[in-house]
XYZ file of C-alpha atoms in Angstrom:
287
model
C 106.748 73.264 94.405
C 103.680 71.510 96.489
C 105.965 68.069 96.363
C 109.080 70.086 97.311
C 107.466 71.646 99.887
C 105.761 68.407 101.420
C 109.202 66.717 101.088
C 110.885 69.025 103.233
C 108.504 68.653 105.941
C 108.670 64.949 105.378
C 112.369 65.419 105.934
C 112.041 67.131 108.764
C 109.674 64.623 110.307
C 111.680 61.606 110.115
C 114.773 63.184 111.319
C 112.846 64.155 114.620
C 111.422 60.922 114.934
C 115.005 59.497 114.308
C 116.094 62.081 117.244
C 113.394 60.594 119.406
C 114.524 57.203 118.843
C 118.084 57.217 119.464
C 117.359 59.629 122.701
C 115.338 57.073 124.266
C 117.337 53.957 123.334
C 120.627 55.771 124.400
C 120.911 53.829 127.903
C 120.071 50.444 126.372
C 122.907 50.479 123.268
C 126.535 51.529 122.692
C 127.013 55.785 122.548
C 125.845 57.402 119.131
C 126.683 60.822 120.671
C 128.367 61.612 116.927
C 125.122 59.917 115.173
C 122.662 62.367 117.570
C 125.029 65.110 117.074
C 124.584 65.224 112.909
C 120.829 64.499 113.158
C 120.773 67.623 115.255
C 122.947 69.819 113.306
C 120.830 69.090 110.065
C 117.432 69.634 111.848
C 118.558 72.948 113.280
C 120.143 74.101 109.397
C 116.333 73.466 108.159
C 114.011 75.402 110.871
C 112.306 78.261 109.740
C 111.079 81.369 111.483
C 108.328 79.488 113.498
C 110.168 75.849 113.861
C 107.789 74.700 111.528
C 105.979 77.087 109.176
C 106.346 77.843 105.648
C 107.861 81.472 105.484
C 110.815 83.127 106.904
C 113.696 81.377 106.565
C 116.453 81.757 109.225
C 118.572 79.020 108.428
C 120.375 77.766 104.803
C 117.944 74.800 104.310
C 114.536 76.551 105.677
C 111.725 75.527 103.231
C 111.054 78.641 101.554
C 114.934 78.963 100.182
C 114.706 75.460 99.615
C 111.495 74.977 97.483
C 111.955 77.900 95.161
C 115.616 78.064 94.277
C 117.388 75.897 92.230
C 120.101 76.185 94.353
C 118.289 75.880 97.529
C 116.960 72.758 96.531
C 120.351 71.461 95.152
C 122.307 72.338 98.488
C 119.313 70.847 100.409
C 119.673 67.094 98.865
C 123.430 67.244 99.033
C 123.177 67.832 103.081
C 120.356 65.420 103.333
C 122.698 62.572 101.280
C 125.726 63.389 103.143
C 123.352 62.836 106.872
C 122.307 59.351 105.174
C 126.163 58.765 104.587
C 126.785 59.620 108.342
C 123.915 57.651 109.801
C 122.271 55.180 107.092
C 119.423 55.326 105.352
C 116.315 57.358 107.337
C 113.416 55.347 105.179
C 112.317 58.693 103.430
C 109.806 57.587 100.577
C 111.164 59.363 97.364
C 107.809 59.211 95.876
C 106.883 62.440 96.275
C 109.497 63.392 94.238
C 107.901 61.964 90.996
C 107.237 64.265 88.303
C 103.153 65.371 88.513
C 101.448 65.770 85.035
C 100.519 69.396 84.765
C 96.641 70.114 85.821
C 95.196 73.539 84.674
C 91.515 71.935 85.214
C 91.857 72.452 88.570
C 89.048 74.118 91.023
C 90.255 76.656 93.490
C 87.173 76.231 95.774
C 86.768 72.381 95.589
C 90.287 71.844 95.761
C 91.362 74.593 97.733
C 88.728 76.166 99.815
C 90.694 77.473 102.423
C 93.415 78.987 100.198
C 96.070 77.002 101.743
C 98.008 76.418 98.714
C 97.136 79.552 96.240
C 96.034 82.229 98.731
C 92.203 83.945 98.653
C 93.588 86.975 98.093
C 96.659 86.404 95.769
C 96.517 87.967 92.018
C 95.964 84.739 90.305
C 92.666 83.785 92.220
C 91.319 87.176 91.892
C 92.158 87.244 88.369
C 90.075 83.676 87.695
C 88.365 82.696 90.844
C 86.896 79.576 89.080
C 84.665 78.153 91.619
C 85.794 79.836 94.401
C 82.460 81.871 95.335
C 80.888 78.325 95.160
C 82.323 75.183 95.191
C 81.062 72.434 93.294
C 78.131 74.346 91.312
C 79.164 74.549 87.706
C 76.827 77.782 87.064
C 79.847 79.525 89.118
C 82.109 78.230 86.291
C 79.597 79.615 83.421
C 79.834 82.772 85.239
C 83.580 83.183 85.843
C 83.962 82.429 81.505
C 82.350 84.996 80.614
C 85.014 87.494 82.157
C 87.575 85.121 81.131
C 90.476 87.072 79.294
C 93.638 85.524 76.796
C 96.508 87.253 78.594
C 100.266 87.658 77.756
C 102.758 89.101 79.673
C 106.510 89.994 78.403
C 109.628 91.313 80.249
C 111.444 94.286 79.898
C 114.529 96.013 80.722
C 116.460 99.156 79.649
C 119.529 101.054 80.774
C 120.426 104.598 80.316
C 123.142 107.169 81.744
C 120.289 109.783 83.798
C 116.311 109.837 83.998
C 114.330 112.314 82.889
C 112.430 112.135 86.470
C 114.691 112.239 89.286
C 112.019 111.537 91.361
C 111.439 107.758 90.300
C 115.271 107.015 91.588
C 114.240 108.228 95.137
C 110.919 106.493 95.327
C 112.976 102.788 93.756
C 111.086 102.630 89.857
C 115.114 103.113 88.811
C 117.897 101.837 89.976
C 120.984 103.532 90.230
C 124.288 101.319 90.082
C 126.926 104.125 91.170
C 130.015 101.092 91.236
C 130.746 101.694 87.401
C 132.221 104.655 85.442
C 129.660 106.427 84.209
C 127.058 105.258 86.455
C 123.709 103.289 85.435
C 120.884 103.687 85.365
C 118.148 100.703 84.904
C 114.400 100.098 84.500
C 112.514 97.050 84.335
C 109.010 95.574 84.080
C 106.019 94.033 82.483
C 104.398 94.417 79.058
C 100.753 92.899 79.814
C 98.536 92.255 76.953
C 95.130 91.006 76.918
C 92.594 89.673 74.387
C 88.774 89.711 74.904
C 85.577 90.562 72.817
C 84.083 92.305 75.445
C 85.990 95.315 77.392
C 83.212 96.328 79.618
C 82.425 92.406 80.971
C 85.919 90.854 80.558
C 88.744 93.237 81.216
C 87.236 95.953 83.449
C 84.913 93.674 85.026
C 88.024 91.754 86.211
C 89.923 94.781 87.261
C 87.466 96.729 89.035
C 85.046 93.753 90.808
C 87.719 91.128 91.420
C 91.111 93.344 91.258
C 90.436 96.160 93.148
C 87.865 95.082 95.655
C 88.936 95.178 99.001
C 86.553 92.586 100.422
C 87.408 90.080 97.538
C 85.512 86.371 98.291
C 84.475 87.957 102.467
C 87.934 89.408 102.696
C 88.410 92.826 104.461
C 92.415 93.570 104.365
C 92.402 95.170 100.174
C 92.941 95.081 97.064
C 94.826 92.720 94.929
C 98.483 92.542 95.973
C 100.580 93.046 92.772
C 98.963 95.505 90.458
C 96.718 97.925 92.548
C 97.070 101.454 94.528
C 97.720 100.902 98.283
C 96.425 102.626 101.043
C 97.792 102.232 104.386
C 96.800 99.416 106.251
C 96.109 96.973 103.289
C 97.410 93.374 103.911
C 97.832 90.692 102.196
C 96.667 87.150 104.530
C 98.892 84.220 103.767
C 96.410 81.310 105.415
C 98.390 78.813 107.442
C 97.104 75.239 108.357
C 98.618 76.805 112.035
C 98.385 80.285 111.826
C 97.898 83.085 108.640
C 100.451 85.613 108.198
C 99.878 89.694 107.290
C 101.928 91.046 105.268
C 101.714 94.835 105.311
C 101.311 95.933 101.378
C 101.602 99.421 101.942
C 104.969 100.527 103.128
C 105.645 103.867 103.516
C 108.287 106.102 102.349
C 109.465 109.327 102.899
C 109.196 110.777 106.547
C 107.393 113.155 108.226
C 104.927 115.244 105.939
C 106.045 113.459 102.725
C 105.075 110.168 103.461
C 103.924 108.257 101.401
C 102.677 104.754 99.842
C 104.639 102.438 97.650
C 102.941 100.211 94.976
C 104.505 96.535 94.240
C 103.877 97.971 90.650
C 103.416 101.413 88.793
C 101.370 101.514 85.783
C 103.284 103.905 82.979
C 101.079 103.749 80.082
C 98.234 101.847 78.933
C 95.573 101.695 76.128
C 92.387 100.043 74.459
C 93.239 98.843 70.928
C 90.335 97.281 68.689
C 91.324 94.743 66.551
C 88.722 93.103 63.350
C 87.005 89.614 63.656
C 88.016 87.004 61.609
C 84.951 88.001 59.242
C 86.145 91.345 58.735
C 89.764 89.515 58.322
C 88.839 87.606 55.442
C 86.666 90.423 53.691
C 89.955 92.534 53.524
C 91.664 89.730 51.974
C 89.137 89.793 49.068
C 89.345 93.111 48.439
C-alpha cells in the first residue's frame, strides 16, 4: 500500500510538472489545447479533499479509493495508460511498483517515529509498540516481549428472521435487510483468541496499560480506536507530513436525553481458559 500510495503522488507530480511545461511553452510551439485539456481532466479525477493529502476522496481516482481497492487501483492504471495513449509517455519510473519482500522485523520508533505511516495511536502500535517509547535501545525491545501475546482472530457471520434484543437493531450491532420476504436479519464480527503464559503481564497488561490508556506514548485524545469504550470527545490523530487529521471516535446516537456513545466494537462474551504445558501434555500421554 506504501508503494501504491507513493505512486499516486508520483503520478500526480509529473502530470503537474507536464501542465507546467506545456503552459509555458504554449506561445513558442504549435496549439496542444487537446494535449493540456486531458492532462487537466486526469489531474482534477485524482485530487483529494485537500488537493494533496491522503484522506477524503472527492474524486474517482483520489488516493485513498485508489490504494486500497482492487478496483480503485485497476480503474486508476487504465486512466493513467489511456492519458499516455493521448499524450506519450510522461517518464513515470515503474519501479516503485516492484514487489517488496515482506518485513515483520521492522521498528516502529526507528523507522517510524512520527507515526506517519502506522499512526501513534492506531490498534496495532498500541498492541506491540516495539521500540516506540525508545528508539534504538534494545532494552525497550526486551521489555515490549515480555507482554508479547500469539493472537488469532476469525470472522463471523450469522443470519436469523428477529433478535432477541430489539435494541441492538436501533443502536446498528444488527442489520436489518427489509428488501426480501421475510426480512433479515444479520450479525457479524470477530472471534479473537490469544495465547500467553502469563495473563496478568501479557494479556491484561496489554489491554489495560497500552489499550485503554488515553495518553498512550504522550498522547492526550483516548483510548485505542477499535476495541475500547468511548467517551465523548476521544479522537483518533491521523499525523500528516502537512497537517494531522481528528477523527471524532465517539459519535453519538440517540437525541436529546438518550444520547449516547457508539463503540467501533461491542464485546459479547469473553473468557480465561487454562490450557497444560507441554510437560503436563506428555505425562497424560503416559498414563
Amino acid at each position: 500500500m506504501r508503494n501504491r500510495a507513493r505512486y499516486h503522488s508520483l503520478v500526480r507530480r509529473y502530470v503537474g510538472l507536464r501542465i507546467k511545461a506545456i503552459t509555458a511553452a504554449q506561445g513558442r510551439r504549435p496549439s496542444t489545447d487537446a494535449e493540456l485539456d486531458a492532462l487537466h481532466r486526469f489531474f482534477a479525477l485524482t485530487r483529494t479533499r485537500s488537493g494533496t493529502g491522503r484522506l477524503g476522496v472527492d474524486a474517482p481516482f483520489g488516493m485513498d479509493d485508489t490504494i486500497w481497492t482492487a478496483q480503485g487501483w485497476t480503474l486508476f492504471n487504465d486512466a493513467l495508460s489511456e492519458l499516455e495513449r493521448e499524450v506519450g509517455p510522461l517518464g513515470i519510473p515503474k519501479d516503485l511498483l516492484k514487489p517488496v519482500r515482506p518485513d515483520n522485523d521492522f521498528r516502529h520508533g526507528e523507522d517510524d517515529p512520527l507515526g506517519l505511516y502506522c499512526p501513534i495511536g492506531s490498534h496495532i502500535r498500541r498492541a506491540n509498540p516495539r521500540d516506540s517509547f525508545r528508539p534504538g535501545h534494545e532494552i525497550t525491545l526486551e521489555i515490549n516481549n515480555r507482554h508479547r501475546l500469539l493472537r488469532r482472530g476469525r470472522t463471523y457471520s450469522s443470519t436469523f428472521e428477529a433478535p432477541q434484543d430489539s435494541g441492538l437493531v436501533d443502536a446498528g450491532w444488527i442489520r436489518h435487510d427489509s428488501k426480501v420476504e421475510p426480512a433479515v436479519y444479520s450479525e457479524e464480527g470477530t472471534f479473537f483468541m490469544c495465547f500467553n503464559a502469563n495473563i496478568e503481564r501479557q494479556f491484561e497488561f496489554v489491554q489495560q496499560t497500552w489499550l485503554n490508556a488515553d495518553g498512550f506514548h504522550g498522547g492526550r485524545h483516548g483510548p485505542d480506536p477499535l476495541i475500547t469504550p468511548k467517551q465523548q470527545g476521544d479522537e483518533f490523530v491521523i499525523p500528516g507530513s502537512e497537517e494531522s487529521l481528528a477523527l471524532d471516535m465517539c459519535p453519538m446516537t440517540g437525541g436529546g436525553d438518550t444520547d449516547a456513545p457508539v463503540d467501533f466494537t461491542r464485546t459479547v462474551a469473553g473468557g480465561y481458559f487454562f490450557m497444560p504445558s507441554k510437560q503436563a501434555l506428555r505425562y497424560l500421554t503416559q498414563l
